[in-house]
Short mmCIF file of C-alpha atoms in Angstrom, two decimals:
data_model
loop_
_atom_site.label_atom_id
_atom_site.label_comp_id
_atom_site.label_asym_id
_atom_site.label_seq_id
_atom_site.Cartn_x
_atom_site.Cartn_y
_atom_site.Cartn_z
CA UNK A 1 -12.46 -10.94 -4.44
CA UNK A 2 -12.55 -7.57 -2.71
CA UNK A 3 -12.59 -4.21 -5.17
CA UNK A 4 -12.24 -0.54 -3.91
CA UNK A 5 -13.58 2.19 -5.89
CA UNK A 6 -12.18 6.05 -5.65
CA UNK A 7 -14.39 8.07 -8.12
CA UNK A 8 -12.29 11.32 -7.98
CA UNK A 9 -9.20 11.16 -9.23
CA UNK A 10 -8.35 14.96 -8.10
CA UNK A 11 -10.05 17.32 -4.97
CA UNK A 12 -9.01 20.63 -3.92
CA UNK A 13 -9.70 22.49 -1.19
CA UNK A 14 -8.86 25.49 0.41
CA UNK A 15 -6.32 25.80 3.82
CA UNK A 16 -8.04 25.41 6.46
CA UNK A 17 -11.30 23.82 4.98
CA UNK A 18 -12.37 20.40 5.38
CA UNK A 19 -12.73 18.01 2.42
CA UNK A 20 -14.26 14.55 2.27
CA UNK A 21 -12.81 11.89 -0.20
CA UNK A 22 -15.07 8.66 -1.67
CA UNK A 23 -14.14 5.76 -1.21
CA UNK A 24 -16.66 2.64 -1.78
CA UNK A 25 -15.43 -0.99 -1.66
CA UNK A 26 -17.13 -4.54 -2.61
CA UNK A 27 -16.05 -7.91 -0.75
CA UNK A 28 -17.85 -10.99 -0.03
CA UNK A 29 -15.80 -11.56 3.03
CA UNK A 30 -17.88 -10.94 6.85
CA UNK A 31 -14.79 -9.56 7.93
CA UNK A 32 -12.72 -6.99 6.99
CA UNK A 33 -10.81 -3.91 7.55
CA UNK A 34 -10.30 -0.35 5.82
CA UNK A 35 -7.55 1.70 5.69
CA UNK A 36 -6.53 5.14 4.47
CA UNK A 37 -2.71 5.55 3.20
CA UNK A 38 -1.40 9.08 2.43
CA UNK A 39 1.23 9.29 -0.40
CA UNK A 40 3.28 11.94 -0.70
CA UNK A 41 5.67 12.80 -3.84
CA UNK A 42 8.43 10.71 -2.07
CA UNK A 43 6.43 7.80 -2.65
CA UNK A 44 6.11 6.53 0.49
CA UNK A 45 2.86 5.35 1.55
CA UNK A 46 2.02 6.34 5.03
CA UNK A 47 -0.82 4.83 6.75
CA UNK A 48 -3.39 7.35 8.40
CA UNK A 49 -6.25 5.13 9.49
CA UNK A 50 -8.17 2.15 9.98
CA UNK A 51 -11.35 1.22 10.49
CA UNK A 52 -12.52 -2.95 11.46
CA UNK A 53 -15.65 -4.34 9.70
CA UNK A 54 -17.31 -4.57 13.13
CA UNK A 55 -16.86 -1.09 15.12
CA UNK A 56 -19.45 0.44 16.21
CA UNK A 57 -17.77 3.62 15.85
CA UNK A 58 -16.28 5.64 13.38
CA UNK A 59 -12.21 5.62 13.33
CA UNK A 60 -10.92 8.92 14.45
CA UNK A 61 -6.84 10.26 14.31
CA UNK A 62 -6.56 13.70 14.93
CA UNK A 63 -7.45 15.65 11.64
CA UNK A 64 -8.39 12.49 10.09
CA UNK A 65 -11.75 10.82 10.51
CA UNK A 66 -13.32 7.69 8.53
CA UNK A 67 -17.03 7.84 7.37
CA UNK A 68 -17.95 4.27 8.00
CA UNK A 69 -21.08 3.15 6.37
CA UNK A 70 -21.38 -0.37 6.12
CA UNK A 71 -25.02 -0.70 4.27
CA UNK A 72 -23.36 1.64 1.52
CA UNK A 73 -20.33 -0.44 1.77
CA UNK A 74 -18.58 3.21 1.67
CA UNK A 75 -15.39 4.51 4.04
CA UNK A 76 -14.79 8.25 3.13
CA UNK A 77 -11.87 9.82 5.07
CA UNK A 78 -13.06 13.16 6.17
CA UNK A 79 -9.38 15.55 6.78
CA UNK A 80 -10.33 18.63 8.64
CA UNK A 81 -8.53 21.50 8.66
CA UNK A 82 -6.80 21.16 5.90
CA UNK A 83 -2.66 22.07 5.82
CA UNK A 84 -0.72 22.59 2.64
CA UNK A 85 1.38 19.57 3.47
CA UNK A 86 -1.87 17.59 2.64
CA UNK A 87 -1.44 18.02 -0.64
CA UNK A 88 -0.43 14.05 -1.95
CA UNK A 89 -2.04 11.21 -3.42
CA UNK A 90 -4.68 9.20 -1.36
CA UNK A 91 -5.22 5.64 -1.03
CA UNK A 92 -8.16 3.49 0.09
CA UNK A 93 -7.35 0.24 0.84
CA UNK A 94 -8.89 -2.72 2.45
CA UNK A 95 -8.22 -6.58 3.55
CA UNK A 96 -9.54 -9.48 5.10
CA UNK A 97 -9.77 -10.36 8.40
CA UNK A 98 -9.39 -14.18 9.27
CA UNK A 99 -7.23 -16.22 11.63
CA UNK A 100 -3.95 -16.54 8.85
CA UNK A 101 -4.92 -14.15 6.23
CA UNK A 102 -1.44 -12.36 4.99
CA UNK A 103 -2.41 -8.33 5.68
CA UNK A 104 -2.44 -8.35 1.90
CA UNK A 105 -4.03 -4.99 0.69
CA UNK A 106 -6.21 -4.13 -1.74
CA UNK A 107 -5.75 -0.46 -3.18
CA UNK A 108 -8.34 1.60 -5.21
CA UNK A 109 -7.02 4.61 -7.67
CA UNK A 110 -6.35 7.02 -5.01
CA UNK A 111 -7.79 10.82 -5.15
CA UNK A 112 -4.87 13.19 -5.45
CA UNK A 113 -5.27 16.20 -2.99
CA UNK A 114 -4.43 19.11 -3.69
CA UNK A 115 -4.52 22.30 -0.90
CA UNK A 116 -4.44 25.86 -1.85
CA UNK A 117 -4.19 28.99 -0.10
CA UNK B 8 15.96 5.41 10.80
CA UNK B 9 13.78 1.83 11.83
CA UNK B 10 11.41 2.32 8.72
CA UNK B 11 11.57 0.02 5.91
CA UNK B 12 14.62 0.84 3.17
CA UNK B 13 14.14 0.24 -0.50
CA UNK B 14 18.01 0.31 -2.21
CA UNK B 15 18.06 1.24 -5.43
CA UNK B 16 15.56 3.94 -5.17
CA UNK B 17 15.90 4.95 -8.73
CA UNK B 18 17.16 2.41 -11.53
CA UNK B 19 17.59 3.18 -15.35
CA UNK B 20 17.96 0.25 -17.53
CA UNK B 21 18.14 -0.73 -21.34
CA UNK B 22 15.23 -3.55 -21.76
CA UNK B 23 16.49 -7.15 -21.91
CA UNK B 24 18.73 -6.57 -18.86
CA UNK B 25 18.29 -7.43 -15.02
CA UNK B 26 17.92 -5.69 -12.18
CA UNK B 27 17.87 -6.68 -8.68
CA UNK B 28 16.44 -4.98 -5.78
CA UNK B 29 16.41 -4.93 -1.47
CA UNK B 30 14.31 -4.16 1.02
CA UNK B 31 15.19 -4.18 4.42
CA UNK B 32 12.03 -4.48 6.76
CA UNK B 33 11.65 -3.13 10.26
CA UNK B 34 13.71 -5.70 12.19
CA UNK B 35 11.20 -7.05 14.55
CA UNK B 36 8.50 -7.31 11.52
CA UNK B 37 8.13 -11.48 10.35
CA UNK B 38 6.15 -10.50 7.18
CA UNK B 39 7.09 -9.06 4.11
CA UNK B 40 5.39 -7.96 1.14
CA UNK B 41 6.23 -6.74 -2.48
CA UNK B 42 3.70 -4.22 -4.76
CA UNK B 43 3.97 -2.40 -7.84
CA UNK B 44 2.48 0.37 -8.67
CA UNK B 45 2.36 1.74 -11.99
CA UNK B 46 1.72 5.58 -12.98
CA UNK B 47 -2.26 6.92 -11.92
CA UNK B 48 -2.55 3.62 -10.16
CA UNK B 49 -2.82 2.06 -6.77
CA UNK B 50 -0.59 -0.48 -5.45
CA UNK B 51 -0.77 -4.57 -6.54
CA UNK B 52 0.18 -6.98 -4.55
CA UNK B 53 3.34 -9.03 -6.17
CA UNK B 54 4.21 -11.20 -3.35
CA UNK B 55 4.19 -12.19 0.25
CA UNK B 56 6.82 -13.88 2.51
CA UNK B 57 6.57 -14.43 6.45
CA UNK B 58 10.04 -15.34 7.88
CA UNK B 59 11.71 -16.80 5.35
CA UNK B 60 8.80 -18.66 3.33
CA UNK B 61 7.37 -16.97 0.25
CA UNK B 62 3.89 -17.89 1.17
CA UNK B 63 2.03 -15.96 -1.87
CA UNK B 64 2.15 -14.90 -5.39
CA UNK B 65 0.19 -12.77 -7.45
CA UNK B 66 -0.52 -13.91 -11.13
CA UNK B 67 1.48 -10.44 -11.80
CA UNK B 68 4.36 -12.14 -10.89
CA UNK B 69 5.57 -14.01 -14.11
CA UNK B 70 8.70 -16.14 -14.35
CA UNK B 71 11.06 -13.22 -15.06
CA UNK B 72 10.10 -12.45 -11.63
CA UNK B 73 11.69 -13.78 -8.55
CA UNK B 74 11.67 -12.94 -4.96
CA UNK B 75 13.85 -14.18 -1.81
CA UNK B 76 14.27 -13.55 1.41
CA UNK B 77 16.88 -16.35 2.49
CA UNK B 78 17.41 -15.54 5.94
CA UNK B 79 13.83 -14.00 6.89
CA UNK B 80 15.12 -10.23 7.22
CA UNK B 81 15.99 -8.89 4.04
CA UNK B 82 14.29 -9.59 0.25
CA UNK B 83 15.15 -9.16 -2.93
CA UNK B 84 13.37 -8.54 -5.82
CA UNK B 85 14.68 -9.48 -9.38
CA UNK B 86 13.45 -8.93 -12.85
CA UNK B 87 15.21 -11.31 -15.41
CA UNK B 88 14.76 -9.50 -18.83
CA UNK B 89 13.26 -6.79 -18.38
CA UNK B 90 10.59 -5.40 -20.31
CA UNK B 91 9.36 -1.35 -20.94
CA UNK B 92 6.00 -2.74 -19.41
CA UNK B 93 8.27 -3.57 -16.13
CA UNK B 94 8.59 0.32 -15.71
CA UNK B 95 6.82 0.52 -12.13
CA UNK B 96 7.41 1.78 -8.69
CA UNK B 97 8.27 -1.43 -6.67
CA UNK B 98 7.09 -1.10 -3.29
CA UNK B 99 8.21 -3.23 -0.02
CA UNK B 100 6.15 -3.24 2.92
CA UNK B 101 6.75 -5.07 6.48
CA UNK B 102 4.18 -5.70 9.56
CA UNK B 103 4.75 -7.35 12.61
CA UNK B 104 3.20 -10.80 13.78
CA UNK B 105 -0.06 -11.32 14.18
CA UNK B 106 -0.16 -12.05 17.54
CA UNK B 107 1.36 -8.56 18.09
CA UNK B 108 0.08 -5.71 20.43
CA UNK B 109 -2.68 -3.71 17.89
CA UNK B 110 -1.78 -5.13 14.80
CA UNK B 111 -4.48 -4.04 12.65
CA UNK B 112 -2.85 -5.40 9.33
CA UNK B 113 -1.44 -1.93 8.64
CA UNK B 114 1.57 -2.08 6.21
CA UNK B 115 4.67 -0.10 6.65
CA UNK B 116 5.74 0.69 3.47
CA UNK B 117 9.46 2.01 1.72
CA UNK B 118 9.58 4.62 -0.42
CA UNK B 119 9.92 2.42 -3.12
CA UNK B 120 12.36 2.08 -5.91
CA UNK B 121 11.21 3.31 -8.91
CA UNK B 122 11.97 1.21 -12.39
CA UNK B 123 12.23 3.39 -16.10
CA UNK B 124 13.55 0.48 -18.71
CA UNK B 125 14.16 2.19 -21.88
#
């Protein structure tokens, strides 16, 4: 069973600033990947990042970065720069990774972002 | 527009009758999925179909439930009886083959249709 945990259900932060948001996860599955899903008040969820089980490195896409730390189990997306039109609802997600698997998702809480001037 | 459409995207009903609704996935995507997500919540997973083969269920899904997808592009979604708890955002999502170019597993989600029974 896999289980993601978002601990703050609301962030602000200030234009231009960057903000971190928590995400921590629990599986018993070797492999696995991490994702980051943006959702606006449309309620469309629109995928930002991912990050595989084994990378060495840290996912990067533009303004978005994941803080991989696989001893803490923990994948905080890091948004720098901050516009107002990142202010929406934010999902942490993960899912196995074997030959078959369905890309079947599971979502934490989400952190809802708000950015002020 | 090649995203994924959700049809209705807003339904009103009195509780006890059905609704019904479609999602029409990117066209090259095989696999299909179904979540609801209620209010201050993430996502579940309902269901799962690749092609035309409903390949998954989740133990959400109870017998008022049913999902199709009889020619492996579009899907429907009904809810026989419906009950106030049913009130939910129903979310589709599509992704491509496995074997295709960078699939990481990322979902490409509607914007939903969103489900107030009264």
């Amino acid at each position: 069973a896999q289980k993601i945990t978002q601990t703050q259900p609301g962030m602000f932060v200030q234009e231009k600033e960057a903000v971190t948001l928590d995400c921590t996860y629990d599986t018993s599955d070797q492999s696995y990947g991490l994702f980051w899903y943006k959702q606006p008040s449309s309620g469309e969820m629109i995928f930002l990042i991912y990050q595989g089980s084994y990378d060495e490195q840290n996912a990067t896409e533009g303004r978005y970065s994941l803080n991989f730390q696989k001893a803490r189990k923990s994948a905080n997306l890091v948004i720098s720069a901050s516009q107002l039109g990142d202010s929406a609802m934010y999902f942490c997600a993960m899912r196995a990774l074997y030959t078959g698997t369905a890309s079947k998702l599971t979502f934490g809480t989400g952190t809802r972002l708000q950015v002020t001037l | 527009d090649t995203g994924v459409s959700q049809d209705p995207r807003h339904k009103i009903t009195k509780r006890g009758q059905n609704v019904t609704f479609r999602c029409d996935p990117i066209s090259e995507h095989n696999r299909l999925y179904w979540y609801r997500q209620t209010l201050g919540q993430g996502p579940e997973f309902l269901t799962y179909f690749q092609n035309e083969a409903q390949l998954e269920k989740s133990r959400l899904l109870s017998d008022r439930f049913s999902a199709e997808r009889p020619k492996g592009s579009f899907s429907t979604l009904e809810i026989q009886r419906t009950e106030q708890g049913d009130s939910a955002m129903y979310l589709c999502a599509s992704s491509p083959p496995v074997s295709h170019r960078a699939n990481t597993g990322e979902l490409f989600f509607g914007e939903g249709s969103r489900l107030t029974v009264l």
